[in-house]
PDB file of C-alpha atoms in Angstrom:
ATOM      1  CA  MET M  13     -25.204 -33.847  92.698  1.00  0.00           C
ATOM      2  CA  GLN M  14     -23.872 -35.549  89.567  1.00  0.00           C
ATOM      3  CA  PRO M  15     -21.882 -38.762  90.186  1.00  0.00           C
ATOM      4  CA  VAL M  16     -18.137 -38.497  89.587  1.00  0.00           C
ATOM      5  CA  HIS M  17     -16.958 -41.016  86.981  1.00  0.00           C
ATOM      6  CA  GLU M  18     -13.441 -42.304  86.526  1.00  0.00           C
ATOM      7  CA  SER M  19     -11.573 -42.378  83.224  1.00  0.00           C
ATOM      8  CA  LEU M  20     -10.652 -45.546  81.399  1.00  0.00           C
ATOM      9  CA  GLU M  21      -7.071 -46.761  81.234  1.00  0.00           C
ATOM     10  CA  ARG M  22      -5.272 -48.013  78.151  1.00  0.00           C
ATOM     11  CA  GLN M  23      -5.907 -51.651  79.112  1.00  0.00           C
ATOM     12  CA  HIS M  24      -9.675 -51.065  79.051  1.00  0.00           C
ATOM     13  CA  VAL M  25      -9.558 -49.466  75.599  1.00  0.00           C
ATOM     14  CA  ASP M  26      -7.327 -52.251  74.240  1.00  0.00           C
ATOM     15  CA  LEU M  27      -9.933 -54.820  75.319  1.00  0.00           C
ATOM     16  CA  LEU M  28     -12.772 -52.892  73.648  1.00  0.00           C
ATOM     17  CA  VAL M  29     -10.775 -52.697  70.406  1.00  0.00           C
ATOM     18  CA  ALA M  30     -10.138 -56.441  70.559  1.00  0.00           C
ATOM     19  CA  LEU M  31     -13.846 -57.102  71.181  1.00  0.00           C
ATOM     20  CA  ARG M  32     -14.782 -54.991  68.167  1.00  0.00           C
ATOM     21  CA  HIS M  33     -12.690 -57.199  65.897  1.00  0.00           C
ATOM     22  CA  SER M  34     -13.395 -60.598  67.487  1.00  0.00           C
ATOM     23  CA  GLY M  35     -16.982 -60.489  68.727  1.00  0.00           C
ATOM     24  CA  LYS M  36     -16.099 -63.038  71.415  1.00  0.00           C
ATOM     25  CA  LEU M  37     -14.739 -62.360  74.892  1.00  0.00           C
ATOM     26  CA  ALA M  38     -12.425 -65.394  74.910  1.00  0.00           C
ATOM     27  CA  THR M  39     -10.847 -64.397  71.591  1.00  0.00           C
ATOM     28  CA  ALA M  40     -10.531 -60.778  72.699  1.00  0.00           C
ATOM     29  CA  ALA M  41      -8.833 -61.963  75.898  1.00  0.00           C
ATOM     30  CA  GLU M  42      -6.264 -63.909  73.854  1.00  0.00           C
ATOM     31  CA  LEU M  43      -5.585 -60.835  71.703  1.00  0.00           C
ATOM     32  CA  VAL M  44      -4.692 -58.764  74.768  1.00  0.00           C
ATOM     33  CA  HIS M  45      -2.896 -61.684  76.480  1.00  0.00           C
ATOM     34  CA  ILE M  46      -5.151 -62.175  79.512  1.00  0.00           C
ATOM     35  CA  SER M  47      -7.556 -64.903  80.671  1.00  0.00           C
ATOM     36  CA  SER M  48     -11.272 -64.869  79.896  1.00  0.00           C
ATOM     37  CA  SER M  49     -12.123 -64.259  83.534  1.00  0.00           C
ATOM     38  CA  ALA M  50      -9.669 -61.349  83.674  1.00  0.00           C
ATOM     39  CA  ALA M  51     -11.219 -59.933  80.496  1.00  0.00           C
ATOM     40  CA  SER M  52     -14.702 -60.196  82.003  1.00  0.00           C
ATOM     41  CA  HIS M  53     -13.513 -58.439  85.149  1.00  0.00           C
ATOM     42  CA  ARG M  54     -11.783 -55.717  83.105  1.00  0.00           C
ATOM     43  CA  LEU M  55     -14.911 -55.120  81.045  1.00  0.00           C
ATOM     44  CA  LYS M  56     -17.073 -54.754  84.154  1.00  0.00           C
ATOM     45  CA  GLU M  57     -14.482 -52.389  85.611  1.00  0.00           C
ATOM     46  CA  ALA M  58     -14.677 -50.222  82.480  1.00  0.00           C
ATOM     47  CA  GLU M  59     -18.475 -50.071  82.672  1.00  0.00           C
ATOM     48  CA  ARG M  60     -18.310 -49.204  86.368  1.00  0.00           C
ATOM     49  CA  ARG M  61     -15.862 -46.388  85.715  1.00  0.00           C
ATOM     50  CA  LEU M  62     -17.949 -44.845  82.934  1.00  0.00           C
ATOM     51  CA  GLY M  63     -21.344 -45.612  84.415  1.00  0.00           C
ATOM     52  CA  VAL M  64     -22.690 -46.927  81.079  1.00  0.00           C
ATOM     53  CA  ALA M  65     -23.158 -50.347  79.500  1.00  0.00           C
ATOM     54  CA  LEU M  66     -20.493 -51.094  76.894  1.00  0.00           C
ATOM     55  CA  THR M  67     -21.607 -54.566  75.735  1.00  0.00           C
ATOM     56  CA  THR M  68     -24.649 -56.775  75.323  1.00  0.00           C
ATOM     57  CA  THR M  69     -24.623 -60.575  75.147  1.00  0.00           C
ATOM     58  CA  GLU M  70     -26.217 -62.518  72.293  1.00  0.00           C
ATOM     59  CA  GLY M  71     -25.823 -66.254  72.881  1.00  0.00           C
ATOM     60  CA  ARG M  72     -22.104 -66.978  72.920  1.00  0.00           C
ATOM     61  CA  SER M  73     -21.289 -63.720  71.230  1.00  0.00           C
ATOM     62  CA  ILE M  74     -20.770 -60.364  72.820  1.00  0.00           C
ATOM     63  CA  ARG M  75     -21.698 -57.186  70.995  1.00  0.00           C
ATOM     64  CA  LEU M  76     -20.564 -53.666  71.718  1.00  0.00           C
ATOM     65  CA  THR M  77     -23.224 -51.104  72.472  1.00  0.00           C
ATOM     66  CA  ALA M  78     -23.193 -47.804  70.580  1.00  0.00           C
ATOM     67  CA  ALA M  79     -21.150 -46.310  73.423  1.00  0.00           C
ATOM     68  CA  GLY M  80     -18.752 -49.252  73.438  1.00  0.00           C
ATOM     69  CA  LEU M  81     -18.369 -49.162  69.645  1.00  0.00           C
ATOM     70  CA  HIS M  82     -17.596 -45.449  69.739  1.00  0.00           C
ATOM     71  CA  LEU M  83     -14.908 -45.988  72.359  1.00  0.00           C
ATOM     72  CA  ALA M  84     -13.434 -48.894  70.381  1.00  0.00           C
ATOM     73  CA  GLU M  85     -13.304 -46.933  67.112  1.00  0.00           C
ATOM     74  CA  VAL M  86     -11.732 -43.866  68.685  1.00  0.00           C
ATOM     75  CA  GLY M  87      -9.484 -46.062  70.814  1.00  0.00           C
ATOM     76  CA  GLU M  88      -8.113 -47.863  67.760  1.00  0.00           C
ATOM     77  CA  ILE M  89      -7.209 -44.544  66.179  1.00  0.00           C
ATOM     78  CA  ALA M  90      -5.540 -43.550  69.440  1.00  0.00           C
ATOM     79  CA  GLN M  91      -3.586 -46.825  69.454  1.00  0.00           C
ATOM     80  CA  ARG M  92      -2.180 -46.109  65.999  1.00  0.00           C
ATOM     81  CA  ASN M  93      -1.334 -42.539  66.941  1.00  0.00           C
ATOM     82  CA  LEU M  94       0.367 -43.652  70.136  1.00  0.00           C
ATOM     83  CA  ARG M  95       2.452 -46.281  68.324  1.00  0.00           C
ATOM     84  CA  SER M  96       3.474 -43.647  65.805  1.00  0.00           C
ATOM     85  CA  ALA M  97       4.352 -41.231  68.611  1.00  0.00           C
ATOM     86  CA  GLU M  98       6.451 -43.914  70.311  1.00  0.00           C
ATOM     87  CA  GLU M  99       8.421 -44.543  67.112  1.00  0.00           C
ATOM     88  CA  THR M 100       8.864 -40.797  66.646  1.00  0.00           C
ATOM     89  CA  ALA M 101      10.160 -40.523  70.213  1.00  0.00           C
ATOM     90  CA  ARG M 102      12.739 -43.241  69.504  1.00  0.00           C
ATOM     91  CA  TRP M 103      13.742 -41.433  66.303  1.00  0.00           C
ATOM     92  CA  MET M 104      14.047 -38.112  68.121  1.00  0.00           C
ATOM     93  CA  ASN M 105      16.213 -39.719  70.770  1.00  0.00           C
ATOM     94  CA  SER M 106      18.733 -40.581  68.037  1.00  0.00           C
ATOM     95  CA  ALA M 107      19.042 -36.871  67.245  1.00  0.00           C
ATOM     96  CA  ASP M 108      19.233 -35.818  70.894  1.00  0.00           C
ATOM     97  CA  ARG M 109      23.007 -35.431  71.138  1.00  0.00           C
ATOM     98  CA  PRO M 110      25.466 -32.559  71.538  1.00  0.00           C
ATOM     99  CA  ALA M 111      25.905 -30.795  68.198  1.00  0.00           C
ATOM    100  CA  VAL M 112      27.067 -27.445  66.864  1.00  0.00           C
ATOM    101  CA  ARG M 113      24.500 -26.012  64.453  1.00  0.00           C
ATOM    102  CA  ILE M 114      26.153 -24.408  61.431  1.00  0.00           C
ATOM    103  CA  ALA M 115      24.229 -22.012  59.200  1.00  0.00           C
ATOM    104  CA  LEU M 116      23.868 -23.487  55.703  1.00  0.00           C
ATOM    105  CA  ASP M 117      23.509 -20.486  53.412  1.00  0.00           C
ATOM    106  CA  PHE M 118      23.948 -19.793  49.684  1.00  0.00           C
ATOM    107  CA  TYR M 119      27.549 -21.022  49.727  1.00  0.00           C
ATOM    108  CA  ASP M 120      26.525 -24.638  50.333  1.00  0.00           C
ATOM    109  CA  THR M 121      29.478 -25.948  48.294  1.00  0.00           C
ATOM    110  CA  ALA M 122      32.076 -24.523  50.690  1.00  0.00           C
ATOM    111  CA  PRO M 123      34.519 -26.951  52.344  1.00  0.00           C
ATOM    112  CA  TRP M 124      33.165 -26.301  55.851  1.00  0.00           C
ATOM    113  CA  PHE M 125      30.061 -28.312  55.038  1.00  0.00           C
ATOM    114  CA  GLU M 126      30.621 -31.662  53.328  1.00  0.00           C
ATOM    115  CA  GLN M 127      34.347 -31.889  54.080  1.00  0.00           C
ATOM    116  CA  LEU M 128      33.767 -31.033  57.735  1.00  0.00           C
ATOM    117  CA  ILE M 129      31.649 -34.153  58.218  1.00  0.00           C
ATOM    118  CA  GLY M 130      34.571 -36.280  57.055  1.00  0.00           C
ATOM    119  CA  LEU M 131      36.907 -35.147  59.828  1.00  0.00           C
ATOM    120  CA  HIS M 132      37.454 -37.664  62.633  1.00  0.00           C
ATOM    121  CA  ASP M 133      38.630 -35.231  65.306  1.00  0.00           C
ATOM    122  CA  LEU M 134      35.630 -32.908  65.535  1.00  0.00           C
ATOM    123  CA  PRO M 135      34.945 -31.641  69.063  1.00  0.00           C
ATOM    124  CA  THR M 136      31.272 -32.619  68.804  1.00  0.00           C
ATOM    125  CA  ASP M 137      28.665 -33.625  66.257  1.00  0.00           C
ATOM    126  CA  VAL M 138      27.483 -31.085  63.698  1.00  0.00           C
ATOM    127  CA  ASP M 139      24.144 -30.138  62.124  1.00  0.00           C
ATOM    128  CA  PHE M 140      23.609 -27.923  59.066  1.00  0.00           C
ATOM    129  CA  LEU M 141      20.553 -25.653  59.255  1.00  0.00           C
ATOM    130  CA  ARG M 142      19.416 -23.867  56.085  1.00  0.00           C
ATOM    131  CA  VAL M 143      19.142 -20.098  56.444  1.00  0.00           C
ATOM    132  CA  GLY M 144      18.080 -17.483  53.931  1.00  0.00           C
ATOM    133  CA  HIS M 145      20.284 -15.090  52.033  1.00  0.00           C
ATOM    134  CA  GLU M 146      21.923 -12.548  54.359  1.00  0.00           C
ATOM    135  CA  GLN M 147      20.366 -14.199  57.454  1.00  0.00           C
ATOM    136  CA  THR M 148      23.467 -15.983  58.722  1.00  0.00           C
ATOM    137  CA  VAL M 149      24.464 -13.368  61.291  1.00  0.00           C
ATOM    138  CA  GLU M 150      20.889 -13.005  62.542  1.00  0.00           C
ATOM    139  CA  SER M 151      20.470 -16.774  62.857  1.00  0.00           C
ATOM    140  CA  VAL M 152      23.525 -16.950  65.126  1.00  0.00           C
ATOM    141  CA  GLU M 153      22.505 -13.951  67.217  1.00  0.00           C
ATOM    142  CA  ARG M 154      18.995 -15.382  67.698  1.00  0.00           C
ATOM    143  CA  ARG M 155      20.461 -18.794  68.627  1.00  0.00           C
ATOM    144  CA  VAL M 156      18.800 -20.523  65.704  1.00  0.00           C
ATOM    145  CA  THR M 157      22.314 -21.603  64.716  1.00  0.00           C
ATOM    146  CA  ASP M 158      25.584 -21.570  66.648  1.00  0.00           C
ATOM    147  CA  LEU M 159      28.110 -20.727  63.955  1.00  0.00           C
ATOM    148  CA  GLY M 160      28.071 -19.161  60.524  1.00  0.00           C
ATOM    149  CA  ILE M 161      30.522 -18.070  57.855  1.00  0.00           C
ATOM    150  CA  VAL M 162      30.005 -14.990  55.695  1.00  0.00           C
ATOM    151  CA  VAL M 163      31.875 -13.430  52.788  1.00  0.00           C
ATOM    152  CA  LEU M 164      32.558  -9.690  52.928  1.00  0.00           C
ATOM    153  CA  ALA M 165      34.107  -7.044  50.741  1.00  0.00           C
ATOM    154  CA  ALA M 166      37.797  -6.593  51.504  1.00  0.00           C
ATOM    155  CA  ARG M 167      37.286  -2.910  52.348  1.00  0.00           C
ATOM    156  CA  ILE M 168      35.062  -3.688  55.364  1.00  0.00           C
ATOM    157  CA  PRO M 169      36.920  -3.544  58.726  1.00  0.00           C
ATOM    158  CA  GLU M 170      38.172  -6.968  59.773  1.00  0.00           C
ATOM    159  CA  GLY M 171      36.421  -9.109  62.360  1.00  0.00           C
ATOM    160  CA  ASN M 172      36.893 -12.830  63.038  1.00  0.00           C
ATOM    161  CA  VAL M 173      38.777 -13.511  59.801  1.00  0.00           C
ATOM    162  CA  LEU M 174      38.772 -17.034  58.367  1.00  0.00           C
ATOM    163  CA  SER M 175      40.459 -16.508  55.017  1.00  0.00           C
ATOM    164  CA  ALA M 176      41.254 -13.976  52.329  1.00  0.00           C
ATOM    165  CA  ASP M 177      39.806 -14.783  48.912  1.00  0.00           C
ATOM    166  CA  HIS M 178      39.045 -13.319  45.494  1.00  0.00           C
ATOM    167  CA  LEU M 179      36.246 -13.519  42.941  1.00  0.00           C
ATOM    168  CA  VAL M 180      36.320 -15.824  39.918  1.00  0.00           C
ATOM    169  CA  GLY M 181      33.905 -16.665  37.128  1.00  0.00           C
ATOM    170  CA  VAL M 182      32.224 -19.988  36.410  1.00  0.00           C
ATOM    171  CA  VAL M 183      31.077 -20.947  32.902  1.00  0.00           C
ATOM    172  CA  ARG M 184      30.323 -24.113  30.999  1.00  0.00           C
ATOM    173  CA  ASP M 185      33.308 -25.701  29.277  1.00  0.00           C
ATOM    174  CA  ASP M 186      31.962 -24.748  25.839  1.00  0.00           C
ATOM    175  CA  HIS M 187      31.716 -21.030  26.692  1.00  0.00           C
ATOM    176  CA  PRO M 188      34.104 -18.607  24.925  1.00  0.00           C
ATOM    177  CA  ALA M 189      35.472 -17.497  28.310  1.00  0.00           C
ATOM    178  CA  ALA M 190      36.580 -21.075  28.989  1.00  0.00           C
ATOM    179  CA  HIS M 191      38.601 -21.110  25.771  1.00  0.00           C
ATOM    180  CA  ARG M 192      39.849 -17.566  26.347  1.00  0.00           C
ATOM    181  CA  GLY M 193      40.962 -18.330  29.894  1.00  0.00           C
ATOM    182  CA  GLU M 194      39.261 -15.342  31.535  1.00  0.00           C
ATOM    183  CA  LEU M 195      35.824 -13.813  32.003  1.00  0.00           C
ATOM    184  CA  GLN M 196      35.317 -10.410  30.427  1.00  0.00           C
ATOM    185  CA  PRO M 197      32.537  -8.013  31.492  1.00  0.00           C
ATOM    186  CA  GLY M 198      30.908  -8.141  28.068  1.00  0.00           C
ATOM    187  CA  ASP M 199      30.359 -11.897  28.377  1.00  0.00           C
ATOM    188  CA  ILE M 200      27.176 -11.295  30.389  1.00  0.00           C
ATOM    189  CA  VAL M 201      25.461  -9.100  27.769  1.00  0.00           C
ATOM    190  CA  ASP M 202      23.822 -12.058  26.023  1.00  0.00           C
ATOM    191  CA  ALA M 203      23.932 -14.449  28.973  1.00  0.00           C
ATOM    192  CA  THR M 204      21.853 -15.596  31.907  1.00  0.00           C
ATOM    193  CA  TYR M 205      23.595 -14.451  35.059  1.00  0.00           C
ATOM    194  CA  LEU M 206      23.002 -16.583  38.167  1.00  0.00           C
ATOM    195  CA  THR M 207      23.260 -14.846  41.516  1.00  0.00           C
ATOM    196  CA  VAL M 208      21.930 -15.115  45.059  1.00  0.00           C
ATOM    197  CA  GLY M 209      20.153 -11.755  45.021  1.00  0.00           C
ATOM    198  CA  ASP M 210      19.128  -8.865  42.805  1.00  0.00           C
ATOM    199  CA  ARG M 211      20.557  -6.116  45.040  1.00  0.00           C
ATOM    200  CA  PRO M 212      24.293  -5.787  44.318  1.00  0.00           C
ATOM    201  CA  THR M 213      26.678  -5.394  47.248  1.00  0.00           C
ATOM    202  CA  HIS M 214      29.509  -2.875  47.076  1.00  0.00           C
ATOM    203  CA  GLY M 215      32.903  -4.481  46.752  1.00  0.00           C
ATOM    204  CA  PHE M 216      31.669  -7.388  44.644  1.00  0.00           C
ATOM    205  CA  GLU M 217      31.343  -8.111  40.920  1.00  0.00           C
ATOM    206  CA  HIS M 218      28.561  -5.697  39.988  1.00  0.00           C
ATOM    207  CA  HIS M 219      30.219  -2.519  41.238  1.00  0.00           C
ATOM    208  CA  GLU M 220      33.816  -3.644  40.665  1.00  0.00           C
ATOM    209  CA  PHE M 221      33.592  -5.545  37.354  1.00  0.00           C
ATOM    210  CA  PHE M 222      30.390  -5.143  35.351  1.00  0.00           C
ATOM    211  CA  GLU M 223      29.263  -1.596  36.194  1.00  0.00           C
ATOM    212  CA  PRO M 224      32.571   0.096  35.214  1.00  0.00           C
ATOM    213  CA  ALA M 225      32.226  -1.564  31.795  1.00  0.00           C
ATOM    214  CA  GLY M 226      28.635  -0.351  31.447  1.00  0.00           C
ATOM    215  CA  VAL M 227      27.174  -3.834  30.894  1.00  0.00           C
ATOM    216  CA  ARG M 228      24.351  -5.836  32.427  1.00  0.00           C
ATOM    217  CA  PRO M 229      23.118  -9.383  31.864  1.00  0.00           C
ATOM    218  CA  HIS M 230      20.489 -10.359  29.333  1.00  0.00           C
ATOM    219  CA  ARG M 231      18.695 -12.245  32.114  1.00  0.00           C
ATOM    220  CA  LEU M 232      19.196 -12.330  35.878  1.00  0.00           C
ATOM    221  CA  ARG M 233      18.231 -15.535  37.669  1.00  0.00           C
ATOM    222  CA  LYS M 234      18.146 -15.669  41.470  1.00  0.00           C
ATOM    223  CA  VAL M 235      19.189 -19.010  42.954  1.00  0.00           C
ATOM    224  CA  GLU M 236      19.717 -19.296  46.719  1.00  0.00           C
ATOM    225  CA  SER M 237      22.039 -22.297  46.482  1.00  0.00           C
ATOM    226  CA  LEU M 238      25.440 -22.277  44.821  1.00  0.00           C
ATOM    227  CA  ALA M 239      25.250 -26.036  44.304  1.00  0.00           C
ATOM    228  CA  MET M 240      22.012 -25.549  42.349  1.00  0.00           C
ATOM    229  CA  ALA M 241      23.461 -22.593  40.409  1.00  0.00           C
ATOM    230  CA  LEU M 242      26.365 -24.771  39.267  1.00  0.00           C
ATOM    231  CA  ARG M 243      24.010 -27.544  38.175  1.00  0.00           C
ATOM    232  CA  LEU M 244      21.921 -25.071  36.186  1.00  0.00           C
ATOM    233  CA  ILE M 245      24.978 -23.666  34.410  1.00  0.00           C
ATOM    234  CA  ARG M 246      26.139 -27.191  33.599  1.00  0.00           C
ATOM    235  CA  SER M 247      22.730 -28.064  32.116  1.00  0.00           C
ATOM    236  CA  PHE M 248      21.615 -24.819  30.487  1.00  0.00           C
ATOM    237  CA  GLY M 249      24.617 -22.510  30.339  1.00  0.00           C
ATOM    238  CA  GLY M 250      25.013 -19.129  31.978  1.00  0.00           C
ATOM    239  CA  ILE M 251      27.566 -17.321  34.106  1.00  0.00           C
ATOM    240  CA  THR M 252      28.163 -16.754  37.794  1.00  0.00           C
ATOM    241  CA  VAL M 253      30.906 -14.953  39.720  1.00  0.00           C
ATOM    242  CA  GLN M 254      31.766 -16.375  43.135  1.00  0.00           C
ATOM    243  CA  PRO M 255      34.531 -16.468  45.758  1.00  0.00           C
ATOM    244  CA  ALA M 256      37.176 -18.977  44.708  1.00  0.00           C
ATOM    245  CA  LEU M 257      37.153 -20.816  48.046  1.00  0.00           C
ATOM    246  CA  ALA M 258      33.499 -21.807  47.586  1.00  0.00           C
ATOM    247  CA  LEU M 259      34.491 -23.586  44.358  1.00  0.00           C
ATOM    248  CA  ARG M 260      37.322 -25.734  45.725  1.00  0.00           C
ATOM    249  CA  THR M 261      35.253 -28.796  46.592  1.00  0.00           C
ATOM    250  CA  PRO M 262      32.060 -29.087  44.474  1.00  0.00           C
ATOM    251  CA  PRO M 263      31.958 -31.322  41.370  1.00  0.00           C
ATOM    252  CA  LEU M 264      32.909 -29.128  38.410  1.00  0.00           C
ATOM    253  CA  ASP M 265      32.512 -31.641  35.583  1.00  0.00           C
ATOM    254  CA  GLY M 266      31.515 -29.720  32.473  1.00  0.00           C
ATOM    255  CA  LEU M 267      32.338 -26.383  34.135  1.00  0.00           C
ATOM    256  CA  VAL M 268      35.395 -24.153  34.078  1.00  0.00           C
ATOM    257  CA  VAL M 269      36.527 -21.695  36.755  1.00  0.00           C
ATOM    258  CA  VAL M 270      38.187 -18.693  35.121  1.00  0.00           C
ATOM    259  CA  PRO M 271      39.784 -15.525  36.519  1.00  0.00           C
ATOM    260  CA  LEU M 272      38.140 -12.165  35.964  1.00  0.00           C
ATOM    261  CA  ALA M 273      39.805  -9.923  33.404  1.00  0.00           C
ATOM    262  CA  GLY M 274      41.712  -7.056  34.967  1.00  0.00           C
ATOM    263  CA  ALA M 275      42.738  -6.576  38.567  1.00  0.00           C
ATOM    264  CA  PRO M 276      41.623  -9.239  41.079  1.00  0.00           C
ATOM    265  CA  ILE M 277      38.631  -8.383  43.264  1.00  0.00           C
ATOM    266  CA  PRO M 278      39.563  -9.330  46.843  1.00  0.00           C
ATOM    267  CA  VAL M 279      36.960 -10.523  49.360  1.00  0.00           C
ATOM    268  CA  ARG M 280      37.193 -12.037  52.833  1.00  0.00           C
ATOM    269  CA  TRP M 281      35.526 -14.880  54.730  1.00  0.00           C
ATOM    270  CA  GLU M 282      34.728 -14.383  58.401  1.00  0.00           C
ATOM    271  CA  ILE M 283      33.432 -16.681  61.129  1.00  0.00           C
ATOM    272  CA  VAL M 284      30.299 -15.588  62.972  1.00  0.00           C
ATOM    273  CA  LEU M 285      29.960 -16.592  66.628  1.00  0.00           C
ATOM    274  CA  ARG M 286      27.981 -15.142  69.503  1.00  0.00           C
ATOM    275  CA  LYS M 287      29.723 -12.952  72.057  1.00  0.00           C
ATOM    276  CA  ASP M 288      29.490 -15.839  74.541  1.00  0.00           C
ATOM    277  CA  PRO M 289      30.308 -18.912  72.419  1.00  0.00           C
ATOM    278  CA  ALA M 290      30.426 -22.322  74.052  1.00  0.00           C
ATOM    279  CA  ASP M 291      33.713 -24.215  74.109  1.00  0.00           C
ATOM    280  CA  ASP M 292      32.438 -26.674  71.474  1.00  0.00           C
ATOM    281  CA  GLU M 293      31.523 -23.792  69.165  1.00  0.00           C
ATOM    282  CA  VAL M 294      34.983 -22.253  69.466  1.00  0.00           C
ATOM    283  CA  ALA M 295      36.547 -25.677  68.891  1.00  0.00           C
ATOM    284  CA  MET M 296      34.392 -26.173  65.785  1.00  0.00           C
ATOM    285  CA  ALA M 297      35.512 -22.791  64.451  1.00  0.00           C
ATOM    286  CA  ASP M 298      39.123 -23.883  64.971  1.00  0.00           C
ATOM    287  CA  ALA M 299      38.421 -27.123  63.093  1.00  0.00           C
ATOM    288  CA  ILE M 300      37.042 -25.094  60.190  1.00  0.00           C
ATOM    289  CA  ARG M 301      40.183 -22.937  60.192  1.00  0.00           C
ATOM    290  CA  ARG M 302      42.354 -26.046  59.936  1.00  0.00           C
ATOM    291  CA  LEU M 303      40.162 -27.396  57.151  1.00  0.00           C
ATOM    292  CA  VAL M 304      40.397 -24.177  55.138  1.00  0.00           C
ATOM    293  CA  GLU M 305      44.167 -24.083  55.636  1.00  0.00           C
ATOM    294  CA  ALA M 306      44.412 -27.680  54.404  1.00  0.00           C
ATOM    295  CA  ASN M 307      42.406 -26.736  51.316  1.00  0.00           C
ATOM    296  CA  ARG M 308      44.661 -23.745  50.718  1.00  0.00           C
ATOM    297  CA  SER M 309      47.782 -25.905  51.017  1.00  0.00           C
ATOM    298  CA  SER M 310      46.309 -28.532  48.708  1.00  0.00           C
ATOM    299  CA  ALA M 311      45.455 -25.883  46.126  1.00  0.00           C
ATOM    300  CA  SER M 312      48.998 -24.478  46.307  1.00  0.00           C
ATOM    301  CA  VAL M 313      50.477 -27.926  45.680  1.00  0.00           C
ATOM    302  CA  SER M 314      48.118 -28.478  42.728  1.00  0.00           C
ATOM    303  CA  HIS M 315      49.023 -25.145  41.143  1.00  0.00           C
ATOM    304  CA  GLY M 316      52.711 -25.809  41.765  1.00  0.00           C
ATOM    305  CA  ALA M 317      52.435 -29.161  40.030  1.00  0.00           C
TER     306      ALA M 317
END
């Protein structure tokens, strides 16, 4: 029957690593903060557990055998990995706190992201998790996120309504529409049009504004971040049509928000929660409602001024 060997402990490996670098037992003992006699005992214990010789003595020096050297080399790698894992564990502990996870979708300039962080009376902490276009509802249902906000055509039956809204255009400040004070359908004929997707949704700008005029953009560029779309228009020109509420808070230097020519196109923002939301999730939704109302009031004061 084969003898049963015991495994080494971390203290044995640490001593072998120290021996590899020092070549002397006394120095290795100092490196691991034990006496020379304790180091000698620990080394013998390691050899007994494995059933193999780990060192040979040459005068006053001690040399690792091939087996000992292998253990020391692998052990040193393990030491580094363990230290890294310990630091990662400390880092992860900093993130281990109650938080409501909000879906961060295309409308990443909306006030319920950056402005929400600035509130001092939030019911709990908040995380923003990036989700793909049209995946907000699914992310909440699958418990990837806890709360999302979507924009819908006004004709769709109402659900958990956050705010009514309407569509507006965004152009660079040197665009003719900026000087004219409104976006006309024909403005996109020679322009790059920035949008989140290439499949138009009924009730939005394609079917309600551009299609009736029989026009389409010179170039369509898909960008799944409104913040990025605004930066691209500022740098290279182009046009986008978006809900006005999503444009209340982002930096608009060099850009102009203009109404669409003709009748306004109404849309609606709704909050997405699960059927069994936690109290913190409901409280966060209420905080977002208050934030949107504050933005609406602020905008009314600005327009009145």
